[in-house]
Amino acid sequence: MDAVDRIVEQWARQRPDLDTAPMELIGRMARVRNHMARAMDQTFAEFGLNAASFDLLATLLRAGPPHALSPTDLAAMMMITSGTMTNRIDQLVKTGLVERRKSPTDGRGFLICLTPEGMALIDRAVTAHVATQARLVAALDPDQRAALNAALSGLLIGFEGEGAGDGAGDGAGKGGDAGEDTAT
Amino acid sequence: MDAVDRIVEQWARQRPDLDTAPMELIGRMARVRNHMARAMDQTFAEFGLNAASFDLLATLLRAGPPHALSPTDLAAMMMITSGTMTNRIDQLVKTGLVERRKSPTDGRGFLICLTPEGMALIDRAVTAHVATQARLVAALDPDQRAALNAALSGLLIGFEGEGAGDGAGDGAGKGGDAGEDTAT
DNA sequence: TCTGTTTGTCTTGACGTCAAGATAAATCTC
DNA sequence: GAGATTTATCTTGACGTCAAGACAAACAGA
């Protein structure tokens, strides 16, 4: 009897015509994701980061040497708008974790590079993040994990299409929510 | 080979020491949730609502007659702060879907009530919402659905504790994200 | 070469959220 | 009952996001 069960019960009384089985699934997934996001945020905070800045630094790290990407490429990979990208870069430049270099090939463009400090920080932060993630799924035994992963893959293929490009790129809503980093 | 696989592959090259199996699971769940949230937002928009206003109206509806709750109770159920609650109520009062009545028993308090218009709208919107949710899980066969639900329940119990109170109530981060309605 | 279009980045304005605190009413303690 | 505490709600200020558009540099066609 969890919180989702209580909500489903209320609907059964108020609108017995509704089939709430999908709601159970989706509701639980939303709640699980919220708990996980909260836990991961704590790990980020230990390194003076939030999900947004962690995501940017991690994207640069896992891109491989020379750990430099254009704001446009970063925004595409992280599925955020260019304005948001500018803002995130500004903050990380202020804290000295990345730097803006002029693109050698395009006078309009920049390359966002990890500084040595940024490199060192994100390297440690990623290690801690992976440990946090391991802890978050520890409650599941291997069979359950495999089943969960298979079901999620099935859904994801349905949403994104088998071998589509990188981003879902639909176009999110505006204010407040919609995302909280999508990957890493 | 989906987007999450590509990210995991990059980590394997850059940090082969990491066990990215949990990341796959969590990454897929985050992406699935984002796609679902986007689809549900579309349904809400068809009724002139967003996730926030839908959530409030639906909470009042499923609470049963007389479809009236205090802002404090609503905020607790929806796991948002009192300031956000004030804001959400203001908007729905402006559009005539709910009204503020003085509490008959507490001079400080109000009861937020569905107006007839709000009642009619949310009743139709919930029907459409449930249909959208059914469509979102249609890709899974009954076995997969059961396995997914079981795995999510297991995780949720781990996070919220077996029979705990209504809210997780931890205390979220501040700006931007953290939620996008949790239930309904 | 010159002009028009495309591309890369930043700026502006609006929105929804949160945290912290202000205000008013209710309740408790002596 | 009078003063202190708690509870219910709203207000303020800051933040991060998006959409739309401003601006500069690069490219393409005559």
PDB file of C-alpha atoms in Angstrom, chain A:
ATOM      1  CA  MET A   1       0.000   0.000   0.000  1.00  0.00           C
ATOM      2  CA  ASP A   2       2.100   2.881  -1.218  1.00  0.00           C
ATOM      3  CA  ALA A   3       1.150   6.414  -2.144  1.00  0.00           C
ATOM      4  CA  VAL A   4       0.213   5.407  -5.672  1.00  0.00           C
ATOM      5  CA  ASP A   5      -2.120   2.733  -4.355  1.00  0.00           C
ATOM      6  CA  ARG A   6      -3.901   5.330  -2.289  1.00  0.00           C
ATOM      7  CA  ILE A   7      -4.444   7.534  -5.301  1.00  0.00           C
ATOM      8  CA  VAL A   8      -5.704   4.625  -7.379  1.00  0.00           C
ATOM      9  CA  GLU A   9      -8.107   3.772  -4.602  1.00  0.00           C
ATOM     10  CA  GLN A  10      -9.516   7.280  -4.611  1.00  0.00           C
ATOM     11  CA  TRP A  11     -10.121   7.070  -8.335  1.00  0.00           C
ATOM     12  CA  ALA A  12     -11.856   3.719  -7.961  1.00  0.00           C
ATOM     13  CA  ARG A  13     -14.338   5.334  -5.622  1.00  0.00           C
ATOM     14  CA  GLN A  14     -14.808   8.485  -7.649  1.00  0.00           C
ATOM     15  CA  ARG A  15     -14.552   7.221 -11.198  1.00  0.00           C
ATOM     16  CA  PRO A  16     -14.930   3.416 -11.190  1.00  0.00           C
ATOM     17  CA  ASP A  17     -15.126   3.446 -14.990  1.00  0.00           C
ATOM     18  CA  LEU A  18     -11.422   4.286 -15.334  1.00  0.00           C
ATOM     19  CA  ASP A  19      -8.755   1.658 -15.925  1.00  0.00           C
ATOM     20  CA  THR A  20      -6.013   2.856 -13.623  1.00  0.00           C
ATOM     21  CA  ALA A  21      -3.477   0.126 -14.318  1.00  0.00           C
ATOM     22  CA  PRO A  22      -1.381   2.335 -16.624  1.00  0.00           C
ATOM     23  CA  MET A  23      -1.576   5.116 -14.059  1.00  0.00           C
ATOM     24  CA  GLU A  24      -0.050   2.853 -11.456  1.00  0.00           C
ATOM     25  CA  LEU A  25       2.888   2.115 -13.668  1.00  0.00           C
ATOM     26  CA  ILE A  26       3.458   5.690 -14.752  1.00  0.00           C
ATOM     27  CA  GLY A  27       2.886   7.075 -11.288  1.00  0.00           C
ATOM     28  CA  ARG A  28       5.404   4.730  -9.748  1.00  0.00           C
ATOM     29  CA  MET A  29       7.931   5.506 -12.420  1.00  0.00           C
ATOM     30  CA  ALA A  30       7.536   9.238 -11.811  1.00  0.00           C
ATOM     31  CA  ARG A  31       7.975   8.819  -8.085  1.00  0.00           C
ATOM     32  CA  VAL A  32      10.959   6.544  -8.438  1.00  0.00           C
ATOM     33  CA  ARG A  33      12.580   9.009 -10.765  1.00  0.00           C
ATOM     34  CA  ASN A  34      11.992  11.830  -8.310  1.00  0.00           C
ATOM     35  CA  HIS A  35      13.630   9.942  -5.493  1.00  0.00           C
ATOM     36  CA  MET A  36      16.563   9.073  -7.696  1.00  0.00           C
ATOM     37  CA  ALA A  37      16.966  12.637  -8.918  1.00  0.00           C
ATOM     38  CA  ARG A  38      17.008  13.857  -5.357  1.00  0.00           C
ATOM     39  CA  ALA A  39      19.673  11.374  -4.352  1.00  0.00           C
ATOM     40  CA  MET A  40      21.828  12.206  -7.336  1.00  0.00           C
ATOM     41  CA  ASP A  41      21.452  15.919  -6.647  1.00  0.00           C
ATOM     42  CA  GLN A  42      22.964  15.311  -3.238  1.00  0.00           C
ATOM     43  CA  THR A  43      26.007  13.727  -4.792  1.00  0.00           C
ATOM     44  CA  PHE A  44      26.370  16.638  -7.185  1.00  0.00           C
ATOM     45  CA  ALA A  45      26.114  19.072  -4.306  1.00  0.00           C
ATOM     46  CA  GLU A  46      29.055  17.401  -2.594  1.00  0.00           C
ATOM     47  CA  PHE A  47      31.168  18.670  -5.456  1.00  0.00           C
ATOM     48  CA  GLY A  48      29.582  22.114  -5.606  1.00  0.00           C
ATOM     49  CA  LEU A  49      27.598  21.124  -8.676  1.00  0.00           C
ATOM     50  CA  ASN A  50      23.974  20.707  -9.634  1.00  0.00           C
ATOM     51  CA  ALA A  51      22.480  18.391 -12.215  1.00  0.00           C
ATOM     52  CA  ALA A  52      22.881  21.004 -14.933  1.00  0.00           C
ATOM     53  CA  SER A  53      26.541  21.744 -14.367  1.00  0.00           C
ATOM     54  CA  PHE A  54      27.390  18.108 -13.760  1.00  0.00           C
ATOM     55  CA  ASP A  55      25.743  17.210 -17.024  1.00  0.00           C
ATOM     56  CA  LEU A  56      27.769  19.753 -18.954  1.00  0.00           C
ATOM     57  CA  LEU A  57      31.107  18.769 -17.423  1.00  0.00           C
ATOM     58  CA  ALA A  58      30.353  15.062 -17.833  1.00  0.00           C
ATOM     59  CA  THR A  59      29.437  15.578 -21.460  1.00  0.00           C
ATOM     60  CA  LEU A  60      32.796  17.209 -22.068  1.00  0.00           C
ATOM     61  CA  LEU A  61      34.633  14.481 -20.179  1.00  0.00           C
ATOM     62  CA  ARG A  62      33.068  11.549 -21.916  1.00  0.00           C
ATOM     63  CA  ALA A  63      33.484  13.172 -25.315  1.00  0.00           C
ATOM     64  CA  GLY A  64      37.154  12.327 -24.955  1.00  0.00           C
ATOM     65  CA  PRO A  65      40.248  14.440 -25.660  1.00  0.00           C
ATOM     66  CA  PRO A  66      40.565  17.316 -26.213  1.00  0.00           C
ATOM     67  CA  HIS A  67      37.409  17.666 -24.060  1.00  0.00           C
ATOM     68  CA  ALA A  68      36.147  20.589 -26.086  1.00  0.00           C
ATOM     69  CA  LEU A  69      32.798  21.052 -27.810  1.00  0.00           C
ATOM     70  CA  SER A  70      30.920  23.997 -29.258  1.00  0.00           C
ATOM     71  CA  PRO A  71      27.959  25.430 -27.344  1.00  0.00           C
ATOM     72  CA  THR A  72      25.719  24.355 -30.196  1.00  0.00           C
ATOM     73  CA  ASP A  73      26.868  20.751 -30.042  1.00  0.00           C
ATOM     74  CA  LEU A  74      26.588  20.727 -26.272  1.00  0.00           C
ATOM     75  CA  ALA A  75      23.075  22.142 -26.379  1.00  0.00           C
ATOM     76  CA  ALA A  76      22.033  19.508 -28.900  1.00  0.00           C
ATOM     77  CA  MET A  77      23.474  16.649 -26.854  1.00  0.00           C
ATOM     78  CA  MET A  78      21.957  17.924 -23.644  1.00  0.00           C
ATOM     79  CA  MET A  79      18.644  18.795 -25.287  1.00  0.00           C
ATOM     80  CA  ILE A  80      18.448  22.346 -23.976  1.00  0.00           C
ATOM     81  CA  THR A  81      18.042  25.669 -25.753  1.00  0.00           C
ATOM     82  CA  SER A  82      20.931  27.872 -26.738  1.00  0.00           C
ATOM     83  CA  GLY A  83      19.970  30.499 -24.187  1.00  0.00           C
ATOM     84  CA  THR A  84      20.101  27.988 -21.385  1.00  0.00           C
ATOM     85  CA  MET A  85      23.444  26.797 -22.681  1.00  0.00           C
ATOM     86  CA  THR A  86      24.875  30.305 -22.546  1.00  0.00           C
ATOM     87  CA  ASN A  87      23.743  30.593 -18.969  1.00  0.00           C
ATOM     88  CA  ARG A  88      25.214  27.265 -17.890  1.00  0.00           C
ATOM     89  CA  ILE A  89      28.523  28.000 -19.557  1.00  0.00           C
ATOM     90  CA  ASP A  90      28.683  31.423 -17.915  1.00  0.00           C
ATOM     91  CA  GLN A  91      28.406  29.876 -14.485  1.00  0.00           C
ATOM     92  CA  LEU A  92      31.056  27.272 -15.086  1.00  0.00           C
ATOM     93  CA  VAL A  93      33.388  29.878 -16.552  1.00  0.00           C
ATOM     94  CA  LYS A  94      32.852  31.962 -13.425  1.00  0.00           C
ATOM     95  CA  THR A  95      33.891  29.054 -11.221  1.00  0.00           C
ATOM     96  CA  GLY A  96      36.847  28.280 -13.468  1.00  0.00           C
ATOM     97  CA  LEU A  97      35.790  24.772 -14.434  1.00  0.00           C
ATOM     98  CA  VAL A  98      35.539  25.427 -18.170  1.00  0.00           C
ATOM     99  CA  GLU A  99      36.801  28.138 -20.487  1.00  0.00           C
ATOM    100  CA  ARG A 100      35.589  29.670 -23.716  1.00  0.00           C
ATOM    101  CA  ARG A 101      38.184  29.564 -26.485  1.00  0.00           C
ATOM    102  CA  LYS A 102      37.611  31.091 -29.864  1.00  0.00           C
ATOM    103  CA  SER A 103      37.047  28.431 -32.479  1.00  0.00           C
ATOM    104  CA  PRO A 104      40.113  28.151 -34.692  1.00  0.00           C
ATOM    105  CA  THR A 105      37.971  27.367 -37.725  1.00  0.00           C
ATOM    106  CA  ASP A 106      34.907  29.574 -37.306  1.00  0.00           C
ATOM    107  CA  GLY A 107      35.104  33.197 -36.311  1.00  0.00           C
ATOM    108  CA  ARG A 108      31.564  33.133 -34.929  1.00  0.00           C
ATOM    109  CA  GLY A 109      32.042  30.109 -32.766  1.00  0.00           C
ATOM    110  CA  PHE A 110      33.600  29.028 -29.504  1.00  0.00           C
ATOM    111  CA  LEU A 111      34.901  25.844 -28.044  1.00  0.00           C
ATOM    112  CA  ILE A 112      34.008  25.088 -24.447  1.00  0.00           C
ATOM    113  CA  CYS A 113      36.982  23.341 -22.830  1.00  0.00           C
ATOM    114  CA  LEU A 114      37.477  21.668 -19.489  1.00  0.00           C
ATOM    115  CA  THR A 115      40.121  23.449 -17.446  1.00  0.00           C
ATOM    116  CA  PRO A 116      42.519  21.257 -15.445  1.00  0.00           C
ATOM    117  CA  GLU A 117      40.423  22.077 -12.369  1.00  0.00           C
ATOM    118  CA  GLY A 118      37.229  21.150 -14.185  1.00  0.00           C
ATOM    119  CA  MET A 119      38.777  17.955 -15.434  1.00  0.00           C
ATOM    120  CA  ALA A 120      39.909  16.919 -11.978  1.00  0.00           C
ATOM    121  CA  LEU A 121      36.578  17.780 -10.410  1.00  0.00           C
ATOM    122  CA  ILE A 122      34.351  16.001 -12.884  1.00  0.00           C
ATOM    123  CA  ASP A 123      36.563  12.950 -12.826  1.00  0.00           C
ATOM    124  CA  ARG A 124      36.017  12.569  -9.105  1.00  0.00           C
ATOM    125  CA  ALA A 125      32.357  13.551  -9.315  1.00  0.00           C
ATOM    126  CA  VAL A 126      31.606  10.928 -11.932  1.00  0.00           C
ATOM    127  CA  THR A 127      33.079   8.215  -9.760  1.00  0.00           C
ATOM    128  CA  ALA A 128      30.872   9.263  -6.878  1.00  0.00           C
ATOM    129  CA  HIS A 129      27.861   9.592  -9.150  1.00  0.00           C
ATOM    130  CA  VAL A 130      28.236   6.050 -10.459  1.00  0.00           C
ATOM    131  CA  ALA A 131      28.474   4.805  -6.891  1.00  0.00           C
ATOM    132  CA  THR A 132      25.270   6.642  -6.032  1.00  0.00           C
ATOM    133  CA  GLN A 133      23.522   5.113  -9.004  1.00  0.00           C
ATOM    134  CA  ALA A 134      24.673   1.658  -7.973  1.00  0.00           C
ATOM    135  CA  ARG A 135      23.203   2.244  -4.545  1.00  0.00           C
ATOM    136  CA  LEU A 136      19.907   3.395  -6.063  1.00  0.00           C
ATOM    137  CA  VAL A 137      19.312   0.131  -7.910  1.00  0.00           C
ATOM    138  CA  ALA A 138      20.769  -2.107  -5.225  1.00  0.00           C
ATOM    139  CA  ALA A 139      17.288  -3.084  -4.032  1.00  0.00           C
ATOM    140  CA  LEU A 140      16.697  -5.055  -7.218  1.00  0.00           C
ATOM    141  CA  ASP A 141      18.096  -8.497  -7.820  1.00  0.00           C
ATOM    142  CA  PRO A 142      19.710  -9.232 -11.198  1.00  0.00           C
ATOM    143  CA  ASP A 143      16.559 -10.753 -12.661  1.00  0.00           C
ATOM    144  CA  GLN A 144      14.462  -7.753 -11.768  1.00  0.00           C
ATOM    145  CA  ARG A 145      17.097  -5.422 -13.122  1.00  0.00           C
ATOM    146  CA  ALA A 146      17.149  -7.250 -16.415  1.00  0.00           C
ATOM    147  CA  ALA A 147      13.371  -7.223 -16.641  1.00  0.00           C
ATOM    148  CA  LEU A 148      13.214  -3.546 -15.820  1.00  0.00           C
ATOM    149  CA  ASN A 149      15.869  -2.691 -18.346  1.00  0.00           C
ATOM    150  CA  ALA A 150      14.141  -4.734 -21.047  1.00  0.00           C
ATOM    151  CA  ALA A 151      10.796  -3.090 -20.407  1.00  0.00           C
ATOM    152  CA  LEU A 152      12.314   0.389 -20.444  1.00  0.00           C
ATOM    153  CA  SER A 153      14.176  -0.359 -23.658  1.00  0.00           C
ATOM    154  CA  GLY A 154      10.949  -1.475 -25.251  1.00  0.00           C
ATOM    155  CA  LEU A 155       9.238   1.740 -24.267  1.00  0.00           C
ATOM    156  CA  LEU A 156      12.158   3.881 -25.311  1.00  0.00           C
ATOM    157  CA  ILE A 157      12.334   2.348 -28.761  1.00  0.00           C
ATOM    158  CA  GLY A 158       8.676   3.065 -29.118  1.00  0.00           C
ATOM    159  CA  PHE A 159       9.256   6.717 -28.233  1.00  0.00           C
ATOM    160  CA  GLU A 160      12.550   7.492 -29.924  1.00  0.00           C
ATOM    161  CA  GLY A 161      12.481   5.037 -32.805  1.00  0.00           C
ATOM    162  CA  GLU A 162      14.996   2.233 -33.146  1.00  0.00           C
ATOM    163  CA  GLY A 163      18.160   3.896 -34.450  1.00  0.00           C
ATOM    164  CA  ALA A 164      17.146   7.535 -34.610  1.00  0.00           C
ATOM    165  CA  GLY A 165      19.513  10.425 -34.173  1.00  0.00           C
ATOM    166  CA  ASP A 166      20.817  11.655 -30.882  1.00  0.00           C
ATOM    167  CA  GLY A 167      18.046  13.825 -29.531  1.00  0.00           C
ATOM    168  CA  ALA A 168      14.350  13.297 -29.202  1.00  0.00           C
ATOM    169  CA  GLY A 169      14.158  16.961 -30.091  1.00  0.00           C
ATOM    170  CA  ASP A 170      10.396  17.224 -29.888  1.00  0.00           C
ATOM    171  CA  GLY A 171      10.169  20.555 -28.196  1.00  0.00           C
ATOM    172  CA  ALA A 172       9.363  20.597 -24.516  1.00  0.00           C
ATOM    173  CA  GLY A 173       6.991  22.775 -22.604  1.00  0.00           C
ATOM    174  CA  LYS A 174       8.161  26.123 -21.377  1.00  0.00           C
ATOM    175  CA  GLY A 175       8.423  27.030 -17.738  1.00  0.00           C
ATOM    176  CA  GLY A 176       9.665  25.084 -14.787  1.00  0.00           C
ATOM    177  CA  ASP A 177      10.239  21.461 -15.514  1.00  0.00           C
ATOM    178  CA  ALA A 178      10.410  19.094 -18.448  1.00  0.00           C
ATOM    179  CA  GLY A 179      13.807  17.592 -17.969  1.00  0.00           C
ATOM    180  CA  GLU A 180      16.384  17.499 -15.219  1.00  0.00           C
ATOM    181  CA  ASP A 181      19.268  16.121 -17.220  1.00  0.00           C
ATOM    182  CA  THR A 182      18.510  13.227 -19.418  1.00  0.00           C
ATOM    183  CA  ALA A 183      21.560  11.100 -19.579  1.00  0.00           C
ATOM    184  CA  THR A 184      24.819  10.473 -17.808  1.00  0.00           C
TER     185      THR A 184
END
